[in-house]
Amino acid sequence: MHVIGTAGHVDHGKSTLIAALTGIHPDRLKEEKDREMTIDLGFAWMELPNGEKVGIVDVPGHRDFIENMLAGVGGIDAAIFVVAADEGVMPQTREHLAILDLLQVERGVIALTKTDLVEDEDWLDLVEEDIRSIFNGSSLADAPIVRVSAKNGSGLTELKNTLAITLKDTPHRADLGRPRLPIDRVFTIAGFGTVVTGTLLDGSLRAGDEVVILPAGLKGRVRGLQTHREKEEIAIPGSRTAVNITGVNVDQIQRGDMLAHPRQYGVTKRIDTHFRMVADASSPLRHSSEVKLFIGAAEVVARVRLIGADQLLPGEKGWLQLELRDPIVTVRGDRYILRRPSPGETLGGGQVLDAVPKRRHKRFAPDVLDRMISLEQGTPAELFLQTARGAGIAPLREVIRQTRLEDKQLREALDELLRTGQLFFLESADQRESKDDLIATADTWASMTAQAESEVREFHRMYTLKKGMPREALKSRLKVEQRIFLAAMRRWVQDGRLVELGTLVQMPGFQVSFRPQQKTQIDQLLAQFAGAPYMPPSVKDCQSLVGEEVYHALIEQDILKQVSPDVVFRKEDFDQISDRVIAELQKGGTITVAQFRDQFNTSRKYALAVLEYMDETGVTQRDGDERRLKQL
Ligand code: GDP
């Protein structure tokens, strides 16, 4: 599950393009429709050609609404960067690019749209050149350009294909078991009450979960969840999620609040950060200046403490301690943007290094600066863990390749992570490592396990009469490769999380349970079998009495045994018949259909079905009219 955000100058055709791609017009407000302009965030979703469903956050392009844009781009995995072919690069093209660069959005596709308005190919080439030159050096420098028109539909298929390719190797958001939802919309739905939406991070939410709204600390409960308008039992990290909560009133919540599980997050009014100033800022950033901080979906006023410098010039980097006017929820690694309040201007942005620094730092103390530097670099273990999370379950070799740590650091990082249980080898129980073995982080594993259990549980809920979910169905729901699935399955069985029955997977302790009415019908049916064990009701009779589904459940549970397309016995009766026949034949004799019929006082139909079944299963062999025990 991924989320894409739009970007681009006002009127360049973002909303129209999203509507053409998804069939959903993202402008929601009446004022937006009247002014034909996006003011606030819009939301849509679509299925890419490879079947992946992606959420889309459509942002306003007008410079007056840049701050609404910032509330929406926090959780995106990739951008659709829209540039109108007739106008080319404009001021908010640059400003949006600068913001995506500060947020380190590294994946995206540039949609050169409105190409229907431009007849001159040379002009399109020039505009593309111009785009390349401003994207150069940014996090989106390698984004492909696709020429499209939302009016006549040209290039839309290519755009979707290019998005699918771009997202294909975009890591999924890690499940750290600590869900948090930066709230970007709050509203009520008649009959349901309060709904909040956002892009879910760091963990999964389930219907029924207890939650808190921070920073206020209001307690509530998840009544229902939706992703892309579909009801879900569980919402996974990285998905656009709507949460229907009980216990909290709509006017107690606002954009920028955070929904989380109780006791997992604190609030903070002071953060240490690394900061990069945009190159075209109009003036330096001075110590003690007042700025607006945008982080997650939140916006708060902050005062800057510049560490180790009196001012930062455009393009420079440095370390800040930010003192916030209002509390927020954030964690190390979160990205943020700073803007000057008035006149509004993007100053720069960076990453949170410490979300709860213990004290107000002395600005020029060497140890303070040293600490900032080492926090920025991160420990090798942190780096390895991040990479392993991004890789999902993967061979150790693969993660090592991506981390690019030198041997000694790598060894230390691995030892620490294995020792603390944050990382483990999936395939080998004794933790003896080979570079080809699959490794998983504890949180990735926990979330995959939760997902597998929830799939199997859901299967049982839907098919109460089936013993289990076909393994292949589970594998395709989990979307993992065969090797990973096999290793995971083995672990789940070992750990008692799931039970394997041949090709089926079951929750431990699951029992097929019949409804009272079905039970009555089954009793009636079994009574008929008891009344005539050797001439019982036919398959068709059974199915018309108890229904096909219940019939199959009785077969699966070994209560009935079907021996031919229309002959079925109670299992116990069949076993008795077959024991008697075998005992007879062991005396060295033979049996014919007619003899069988007379012995069991049944009809030719049943006699034939049983004997043919015994031939097929290799118990007897036929020789003319006679059957004898098969010689081994
Ligand atoms: P946004 O502000 O970037 O979301 O831009 P809109 O989607 O509201 O589009 C601005 C204007 O451009 C509207 O009048 C659209 O009808 C028009 N427009 C959008 N895409 C195209 C296109 O591909 N071709 C043409 N000819 N007009 C377009």
XYZ file of C-alpha atoms and ligand atoms in Angstrom:
660
model
C 0.000 0.000 0.000
C 1.463 3.347 -1.038
C 0.371 6.970 -1.022
C 1.138 9.424 -3.802
C 0.951 13.197 -3.453
C 0.472 15.731 -6.214
C 2.650 18.800 -6.591
C 2.778 21.702 -9.008
C 1.825 25.302 -9.684
C -1.783 26.433 -9.351
C -3.972 25.791 -12.406
C -1.449 23.466 -13.987
C -4.047 20.727 -13.971
C -3.377 18.609 -10.877
C -6.990 18.022 -9.860
C -8.122 17.497 -13.447
C -5.361 14.944 -13.963
C -6.276 13.076 -10.778
C -9.916 13.053 -11.848
C -8.908 11.691 -15.272
C -6.738 8.986 -13.694
C -9.098 7.911 -10.940
C -12.605 9.020 -11.849
C -12.735 10.897 -8.549
C -12.693 14.686 -8.530
C -10.597 15.587 -5.522
C -11.956 19.121 -4.937
C -14.478 18.801 -2.141
C -15.335 22.274 -0.950
C -18.036 24.371 -2.571
C -15.655 27.300 -2.620
C -13.152 25.162 -4.500
C -15.707 24.293 -7.145
C -16.800 27.961 -7.414
C -13.275 29.279 -7.719
C -12.108 26.283 -9.781
C -9.146 26.049 -7.478
C -7.953 23.589 -4.891
C -7.738 25.229 -1.474
C -7.468 22.322 0.886
C -6.286 18.751 0.510
C -8.243 16.413 -1.742
C -8.203 12.639 -1.680
C -8.620 9.918 -4.281
C -7.329 6.442 -5.019
C -6.774 4.164 -7.973
C -5.624 0.753 -8.993
C -2.380 0.648 -10.963
C -1.925 -1.745 -13.915
C -0.050 -4.166 -11.619
C -3.057 -4.369 -9.311
C -1.616 -2.212 -6.525
C -4.094 0.171 -4.944
C -2.633 3.565 -4.174
C -4.025 6.480 -2.252
C -3.650 9.969 -3.673
C -3.400 13.228 -1.783
C -4.122 16.187 -4.048
C -2.590 19.393 -2.742
C -3.362 23.018 -3.538
C -0.881 24.753 -5.823
C -1.722 28.354 -5.028
C 0.945 30.057 -2.939
C -1.670 31.259 -0.440
C -2.426 27.658 0.424
C 1.094 26.252 0.601
C 0.565 25.559 4.294
C -2.403 23.303 3.515
C -0.150 21.532 1.059
C 2.365 20.883 3.829
C -0.254 19.095 5.931
C -0.729 16.618 3.090
C 2.733 15.738 1.835
C 4.097 14.410 5.136
C 3.344 10.749 4.611
C 3.684 10.370 0.857
C 5.853 7.729 -0.787
C 6.035 9.348 -4.208
C 4.919 12.443 -6.095
C 3.035 13.112 -9.290
C 4.663 16.402 -10.146
C 2.453 18.304 -12.565
C 3.805 20.921 -14.963
C 1.510 22.461 -17.594
C 3.076 22.246 -21.038
C 1.775 25.661 -22.108
C 3.197 27.534 -19.101
C 6.222 25.494 -18.128
C 8.100 26.048 -14.867
C 6.381 28.600 -12.576
C 7.066 29.874 -9.018
C 5.189 27.141 -7.145
C 6.783 24.524 -9.389
C 10.024 25.586 -7.738
C 8.576 25.983 -4.262
C 6.876 22.564 -4.280
C 10.056 20.990 -5.588
C 12.056 22.630 -2.788
C 9.585 21.260 -0.229
C 9.638 17.711 -1.621
C 13.422 17.923 -1.660
C 13.535 19.009 2.000
C 11.175 16.170 2.894
C 13.463 13.852 0.897
C 10.680 12.506 -1.310
C 12.894 10.568 -3.700
C 10.384 8.947 -5.975
C 8.061 10.524 -8.435
C 6.882 11.004 -11.975
C 6.722 14.371 -13.688
C 3.487 14.726 -15.651
C 3.930 17.266 -18.411
C 0.236 17.911 -18.860
C -2.051 19.985 -21.106
C 0.038 18.807 -24.070
C -3.141 19.139 -26.157
C -2.669 22.917 -25.954
C 0.792 22.812 -27.507
C 1.257 21.880 -31.132
C 4.930 22.677 -31.390
C 7.074 19.645 -30.425
C 10.132 21.877 -30.081
C 8.339 23.828 -27.387
C 7.661 20.627 -25.429
C 11.356 19.722 -25.709
C 12.309 23.151 -24.387
C 9.909 22.872 -21.447
C 11.327 19.435 -20.634
C 14.843 20.831 -20.703
C 13.810 23.581 -18.357
C 12.177 21.055 -15.998
C 15.299 18.889 -16.026
C 17.468 21.848 -15.114
C 15.410 22.842 -12.068
C 14.972 19.233 -10.868
C 18.689 18.632 -11.230
C 20.375 18.178 -7.862
C 17.065 17.635 -6.031
C 15.779 14.415 -4.497
C 13.604 14.018 -7.604
C 16.422 14.539 -10.123
C 15.831 11.133 -11.713
C 12.046 11.337 -11.943
C 10.884 10.367 -15.443
C 8.811 12.841 -17.481
C 5.608 11.608 -19.132
C 3.697 13.787 -21.608
C -0.041 13.691 -20.959
C -3.314 15.482 -21.505
C -6.168 15.153 -19.060
C -8.447 16.614 -21.764
C -7.915 14.047 -24.523
C -6.501 11.232 -22.361
C -3.208 10.885 -24.175
C -0.336 9.482 -22.116
C -2.528 8.478 -19.149
C -1.835 4.764 -19.558
C 1.870 5.431 -19.802
C 1.644 7.605 -16.701
C -0.010 4.787 -14.754
C 2.579 2.291 -15.953
C 5.396 4.630 -15.013
C 3.873 5.130 -11.553
C 3.637 1.367 -11.108
C 7.320 0.984 -12.018
C 8.286 3.841 -9.701
C 6.374 2.354 -6.770
C 7.479 -1.204 -7.426
C 10.701 -0.905 -5.494
C 9.486 1.691 -3.035
C 9.736 0.079 0.388
C 6.506 -0.351 2.297
C 6.171 1.535 5.555
C 7.510 -0.447 8.474
C 5.203 -1.793 11.155
C 6.878 -0.945 14.439
C 3.873 -1.911 16.513
C 3.305 1.746 17.428
C 0.598 3.089 15.140
C 0.209 6.828 14.805
C -2.085 8.680 12.488
C -1.286 12.337 11.850
C -4.794 13.676 11.428
C -5.330 15.713 8.269
C -9.141 15.804 8.268
C -11.860 15.616 10.906
C -15.551 15.380 10.139
C -18.760 13.657 11.157
C -20.905 11.226 9.253
C -24.552 11.123 10.230
C -25.229 7.952 12.196
C -21.539 7.190 12.722
C -20.111 10.170 14.521
C -16.538 11.341 14.443
C -14.220 10.366 11.595
C -10.564 11.327 11.272
C -8.311 10.594 8.307
C -4.611 10.494 7.649
C -1.771 8.347 6.355
C -1.127 5.670 8.971
C 2.468 5.293 10.185
C 4.532 2.896 12.295
C 1.854 0.327 13.121
C -1.544 -1.156 12.394
C -4.939 -0.196 13.746
C -7.793 -2.592 14.330
C -11.486 -2.163 14.848
C -12.113 -2.131 18.589
C -8.681 -0.696 19.501
C -8.472 1.772 22.338
C -6.936 5.031 21.092
C -5.946 8.466 22.310
C -5.988 11.792 20.542
C -2.804 13.692 21.308
C -1.682 16.164 22.509
C -4.946 16.562 24.453
C -4.938 12.920 25.582
C -8.630 12.291 24.841
C -9.582 8.637 25.061
C -11.676 6.879 22.448
C -12.185 3.618 20.670
C -11.978 2.591 17.008
C -15.465 1.793 15.847
C -14.618 1.187 12.216
C -11.833 1.595 9.683
C -11.804 2.361 6.016
C -9.112 2.494 3.380
C -10.159 3.966 0.034
C -13.822 3.834 1.081
C -13.648 0.107 1.791
C -14.358 -1.210 5.248
C -11.368 -2.973 6.798
C -10.811 -4.911 10.016
C -7.209 -3.793 10.082
C -5.428 -0.782 8.613
C -1.748 -1.252 7.831
C 1.047 1.320 7.891
C 1.377 3.450 4.795
C -2.304 3.354 3.929
C -4.720 6.241 3.697
C -6.952 5.472 6.643
C -10.287 6.798 7.848
C -10.999 6.005 11.495
C -14.475 6.200 12.952
C -13.988 6.826 16.674
C -16.382 6.756 19.564
C -15.913 8.685 22.765
C -14.438 11.832 21.215
C -16.414 14.715 19.860
C -15.592 16.170 16.474
C -14.938 19.660 17.844
C -12.373 18.338 20.322
C -10.089 17.285 17.453
C -8.259 19.347 14.892
C -5.940 18.839 11.944
C -2.447 18.192 13.215
C -3.548 16.120 16.200
C -2.246 12.574 16.409
C -4.279 9.423 16.935
C -2.304 6.644 18.618
C -2.573 3.684 20.953
C -2.582 4.701 24.621
C 0.754 5.082 26.430
C 2.921 4.704 23.330
C 3.676 8.322 22.530
C 4.419 11.355 24.613
C 4.096 14.960 23.619
C 6.944 17.412 23.353
C 7.468 21.148 23.250
C 11.137 21.042 22.383
C 12.981 19.177 19.623
C 16.571 18.912 18.389
C 16.897 18.871 14.633
C 19.195 18.942 11.692
C 18.291 21.759 9.305
C 18.982 22.714 5.713
C 18.145 26.195 4.511
C 16.767 26.567 0.971
C 19.203 28.168 -1.431
C 16.886 30.951 -2.556
C 15.662 32.098 0.870
C 15.382 35.897 0.904
C 17.364 36.414 4.121
C 19.410 34.444 6.670
C 17.861 32.490 9.540
C 18.838 34.169 12.786
C 19.054 32.831 16.294
C 15.866 33.366 18.301
C 13.670 34.141 15.299
C 10.071 33.020 15.314
C 9.072 30.484 12.665
C 6.235 28.135 11.781
C 7.028 24.455 12.097
C 5.209 21.968 9.847
C 5.537 18.376 10.909
C 3.197 15.503 10.123
C -0.100 17.250 9.611
C 0.645 19.713 12.424
C 1.578 23.357 12.308
C 2.975 25.147 15.372
C 4.771 28.360 16.117
C 8.355 27.811 17.225
C 11.366 29.810 18.352
C 14.728 28.897 16.861
C 17.799 28.235 18.978
C 20.690 28.023 16.561
C 23.376 25.659 17.825
C 26.979 26.594 17.055
C 26.141 29.612 14.885
C 24.477 33.020 15.054
C 22.830 32.746 11.690
C 22.461 30.413 8.748
C 22.772 31.733 5.217
C 20.635 30.505 2.315
C 21.867 27.044 1.285
C 23.676 26.406 4.598
C 23.102 23.512 6.981
C 23.091 23.511 10.745
C 21.547 22.264 13.976
C 18.526 23.767 15.679
C 16.804 23.371 18.956
C 13.202 24.407 18.433
C 11.089 25.622 21.356
C 7.436 25.059 20.452
C 4.505 27.160 21.577
C 2.183 24.120 21.589
C 2.940 20.466 22.212
C 3.244 17.989 19.331
C 3.892 14.277 18.839
C 7.004 13.394 16.867
C 9.822 10.868 16.836
C 13.433 10.804 15.776
C 13.680 10.671 11.999
C 10.517 12.651 11.236
C 10.967 15.287 8.557
C 9.777 18.842 8.909
C 9.581 22.197 7.151
C 10.103 25.681 8.603
C 8.415 28.741 7.189
C 8.685 32.399 7.997
C 5.278 33.562 9.290
C 5.042 36.799 7.336
C 5.603 37.367 4.611
C 5.127 33.619 4.201
C 8.224 31.909 2.848
C 9.704 28.417 3.023
C 12.985 28.668 4.896
C 14.118 25.093 4.881
C 13.642 21.826 6.667
C 15.270 18.705 7.920
C 14.970 15.813 10.293
C 14.191 15.432 13.981
C 17.260 14.096 15.802
C 15.878 14.049 19.333
C 12.162 14.389 19.994
C 12.553 14.938 23.744
C 15.875 16.655 24.471
C 16.381 16.834 28.213
C 17.528 20.422 28.424
C 17.921 23.737 26.746
C 21.277 23.410 25.086
C 24.187 25.764 25.594
C 24.514 27.025 22.059
C 28.278 26.938 21.734
C 29.284 24.048 24.018
C 31.467 21.562 22.070
C 29.780 18.492 23.600
C 26.363 19.739 22.454
C 27.586 20.059 18.899
C 29.314 16.653 19.009
C 26.128 15.035 20.167
C 24.133 16.670 17.377
C 26.625 15.406 14.798
C 26.572 11.827 16.023
C 22.780 11.860 16.285
C 22.610 12.982 12.701
C 24.850 10.178 11.481
C 23.008 7.529 13.462
C 24.595 4.355 14.889
C 25.445 1.483 12.552
C 22.771 -0.604 14.304
C 20.152 2.046 13.611
C 21.198 2.212 10.002
C 21.120 -1.562 9.609
C 17.732 -1.811 11.281
C 16.235 0.880 9.063
C 17.536 -0.881 5.976
C 16.322 -4.276 7.141
C 12.883 -2.814 7.787
C 12.800 -1.342 4.325
C 13.802 -4.672 2.794
C 11.038 -6.611 4.568
C 12.008 -10.266 4.905
C 15.126 -10.706 2.792
C 18.406 -12.591 2.591
C 21.048 -11.134 4.911
C 23.293 -10.562 1.901
C 20.712 -8.258 0.360
C 20.427 -6.055 3.451
C 24.209 -5.886 3.837
C 24.486 -4.729 0.236
C 22.044 -1.899 0.873
C 23.584 -0.686 4.133
C 27.112 -0.206 2.771
C 28.594 -0.430 6.266
C 32.208 -1.463 6.616
C 32.875 -4.954 8.027
C 33.678 -4.073 11.620
C 30.684 -1.770 12.030
C 28.493 -4.305 10.280
C 29.560 -7.043 12.686
C 28.845 -4.850 15.698
C 25.499 -3.731 14.348
C 24.394 -7.280 13.580
C 25.535 -8.594 16.960
C 23.678 -5.874 18.795
C 20.467 -6.358 16.829
C 20.516 -10.154 17.156
C 21.323 -9.956 20.856
C 18.510 -7.502 21.595
C 16.068 -9.512 19.507
C 15.360 -6.659 17.124
C 16.518 -8.862 14.264
C 16.446 -12.639 13.799
C 17.100 -15.361 11.275
C 13.815 -16.697 10.010
C 15.003 -20.012 8.664
C 17.534 -21.272 11.160
C 16.373 -21.751 14.709
C 19.910 -21.843 16.123
C 20.668 -18.370 14.729
C 23.757 -19.604 12.940
C 24.026 -17.259 10.092
C 24.753 -17.689 6.445
C 24.542 -14.695 4.161
C 21.847 -16.369 2.104
C 19.559 -16.923 5.061
C 16.441 -14.843 5.391
C 16.414 -12.258 8.158
C 13.512 -10.274 9.521
C 13.200 -7.468 12.008
C 11.029 -8.260 15.002
C 8.493 -5.629 14.001
C 8.254 -6.694 10.349
C 7.702 -10.240 11.569
C 5.085 -9.194 14.099
C 3.129 -7.327 11.499
C 3.311 -10.123 8.937
C 2.194 -12.601 11.576
C -0.702 -10.376 12.560
C -1.701 -10.071 8.940
C -1.549 -13.828 8.348
C -3.611 -14.513 11.450
C -6.137 -11.935 10.478
C -6.465 -13.429 6.970
C -7.025 -16.933 8.310
C -9.431 -15.693 10.971
C -11.345 -13.796 8.316
C -11.462 -16.947 6.178
C -12.957 -18.900 9.091
C -15.503 -16.148 9.647
C -16.565 -16.263 5.992
C -16.497 -20.042 5.583
C -17.546 -21.470 8.911
C -17.914 -24.958 7.439
C -14.466 -25.142 5.861
C -11.620 -26.607 7.839
C -9.071 -24.098 6.687
C -7.807 -21.605 4.159
C -5.917 -22.992 1.163
C -2.191 -22.253 1.616
C -1.974 -20.766 -1.854
C -4.774 -18.326 -1.074
C -2.970 -17.188 2.064
C 0.279 -16.786 0.161
C -1.314 -14.618 -2.468
C -3.082 -12.498 0.168
C 0.260 -11.902 1.869
C 1.905 -11.099 -1.458
C 5.215 -12.757 -0.634
C 7.538 -14.959 -2.617
C 7.379 -18.714 -2.269
C 10.612 -18.962 -0.292
C 9.541 -16.397 2.264
C 6.100 -17.928 2.539
C 7.480 -21.399 3.178
C 9.888 -20.166 5.829
C 7.207 -18.043 7.487
C 4.673 -20.878 7.430
C 7.165 -23.197 9.107
C 7.729 -20.637 11.856
C 4.037 -20.007 12.423
C 3.384 -23.711 12.793
C 6.387 -24.088 15.112
C 5.261 -21.166 17.242
C 1.708 -22.477 17.397
C 0.291 -19.394 15.645
C -1.227 -21.393 12.773
C -2.027 -25.043 12.136
C -1.266 -26.761 8.850
C -3.584 -29.497 7.566
C -2.215 -30.725 4.250
C -2.812 -27.868 1.857
C -4.999 -25.998 4.331
C -4.134 -23.497 7.042
C -6.205 -23.215 10.193
C -6.272 -21.118 13.363
C -5.326 -23.218 16.394
C -8.446 -24.538 18.088
C -10.740 -23.821 15.165
C -13.707 -26.170 14.914
C -16.211 -26.327 12.142
C -19.489 -25.354 13.774
C -22.939 -25.936 12.384
C -25.909 -23.691 12.989
C -28.800 -25.186 14.982
C -30.895 -25.648 11.859
C -28.001 -27.349 10.069
C -27.478 -29.612 13.077
C -31.093 -30.735 12.944
C -30.774 -31.516 9.242
C -27.537 -33.431 9.803
C -29.193 -35.504 12.538
C -32.052 -36.320 10.178
C -29.625 -37.335 7.465
C -27.503 -39.519 9.748
C -30.645 -41.211 11.002
C -31.398 -42.213 7.401
C -27.894 -43.652 7.118
C -28.339 -45.557 10.367
C -31.654 -46.992 9.137
C -30.088 -48.404 5.959
C -26.309 -48.513 6.365
C -25.716 -50.557 3.171
C -28.307 -48.824 1.027
C -27.964 -45.235 2.257
C -29.259 -42.024 0.632
C -27.486 -40.973 -2.577
C -25.094 -38.050 -2.858
C -27.864 -36.043 -4.488
C -30.334 -36.904 -1.693
C -27.805 -35.818 0.927
C -27.117 -32.541 -0.797
C -30.742 -31.723 -1.209
C -31.389 -32.382 2.486
C -28.433 -30.551 4.089
C -27.103 -28.422 1.254
C -23.905 -28.744 -0.706
C -21.757 -26.813 1.741
C -22.726 -28.835 4.793
C -22.358 -32.020 2.760
C -18.761 -31.130 1.906
C -18.077 -30.277 5.527
C -19.303 -33.762 6.540
C -16.939 -35.314 3.995
C -14.081 -33.102 5.145
C -14.727 -34.129 8.735
C -14.672 -37.820 7.857
C -18.277 -38.326 8.952
C -19.284 -39.371 5.450
C -17.246 -41.204 2.838
C -18.066 -40.762 -0.808
C -16.973 -43.674 -3.005
C -18.459 -42.803 -6.405
C -20.208 -39.829 -7.987
C -23.491 -40.894 -6.434
C -22.707 -43.392 -3.678
C -21.791 -42.297 -0.178
C -21.650 -44.116 3.190
C -21.176 -43.160 6.796
C -17.461 -43.488 7.355
C -17.977 -46.095 10.095
C -20.226 -48.210 7.858
C -17.796 -48.076 4.988
C -14.910 -49.079 7.246
C -16.919 -52.018 8.494
C -17.784 -53.121 4.944
C -14.215 -52.857 3.800
C -12.885 -54.732 6.864
C -15.323 -57.559 6.269
C -14.457 -57.847 2.576
C -10.735 -57.830 3.305
C -11.132 -60.466 6.038
C -13.039 -62.713 3.594
C -10.470 -62.300 0.862
C -7.585 -62.912 3.216
C -8.836 -66.456 3.502
C -7.703 -66.734 -0.118
C -11.074 -66.533 -1.822
C -12.625 -64.114 -4.290
C -15.738 -61.978 -4.375
C -18.106 -60.979 -7.214
C -20.502 -58.071 -7.391
C -23.416 -60.464 -6.985
C -21.882 -62.113 -3.903
C -21.234 -58.748 -2.336
C -24.815 -57.671 -3.055
C -26.235 -60.755 -1.337
C -23.846 -60.682 1.588
C -24.720 -57.121 2.508
C -28.289 -57.391 1.377
C -27.868 -54.370 -0.848
C -28.277 -53.557 -4.543
C -25.932 -53.947 -7.473
C -25.364 -50.169 -7.611
C -23.801 -50.092 -4.129
C -21.888 -53.325 -4.601
C -20.305 -52.072 -7.802
C -19.421 -48.684 -6.345
C -17.664 -50.206 -3.306
C -15.719 -52.809 -5.259
C -14.627 -50.328 -7.902
C -13.522 -47.989 -5.160
C -11.480 -50.770 -3.608
C -9.866 -51.443 -6.986
C -9.035 -47.801 -7.430
C -7.494 -47.468 -3.996
C -5.322 -50.506 -4.618
C -6.967 -52.860 -2.111
C -8.386 -55.347 -4.629
C -7.775 -56.288 -8.222
C -10.326 -57.425 -10.756
C -10.062 -60.532 -12.850
C -13.159 -60.968 -15.025
C -16.122 -61.017 -12.626
C -14.015 -61.830 -9.615
C -11.948 -59.720 -7.283
C -9.123 -60.814 -5.071
C -6.734 -58.978 -2.743
C -4.124 -57.049 -4.646
C -0.754 -58.775 -4.467
C 1.937 -56.439 -3.266
P -4.868 22.580 -10.358
O -5.009 23.923 -9.736
O -3.439 22.275 -10.662
O -5.538 21.473 -9.609
O -5.547 22.690 -11.809
P -6.964 22.186 -12.295
O -6.991 20.717 -12.381
O -8.021 22.868 -11.511
O -6.941 22.706 -13.803
C -6.844 24.088 -14.127
C -7.497 24.355 -15.464
O -6.790 23.698 -16.500
C -8.937 23.872 -15.561
O -9.702 24.832 -16.243
C -8.839 22.605 -16.378
O -9.996 22.356 -17.128
C -7.650 22.886 -17.285
N -6.944 21.670 -17.663
C -6.473 20.724 -16.821
N -5.844 19.745 -17.502
C -5.922 20.055 -18.811
C -5.466 19.434 -20.023
O -4.824 18.366 -20.044
N -5.721 20.071 -21.202
C -6.410 21.250 -21.227
N -6.636 21.795 -22.420
N -6.850 21.847 -20.110
C -6.626 21.289 -18.924
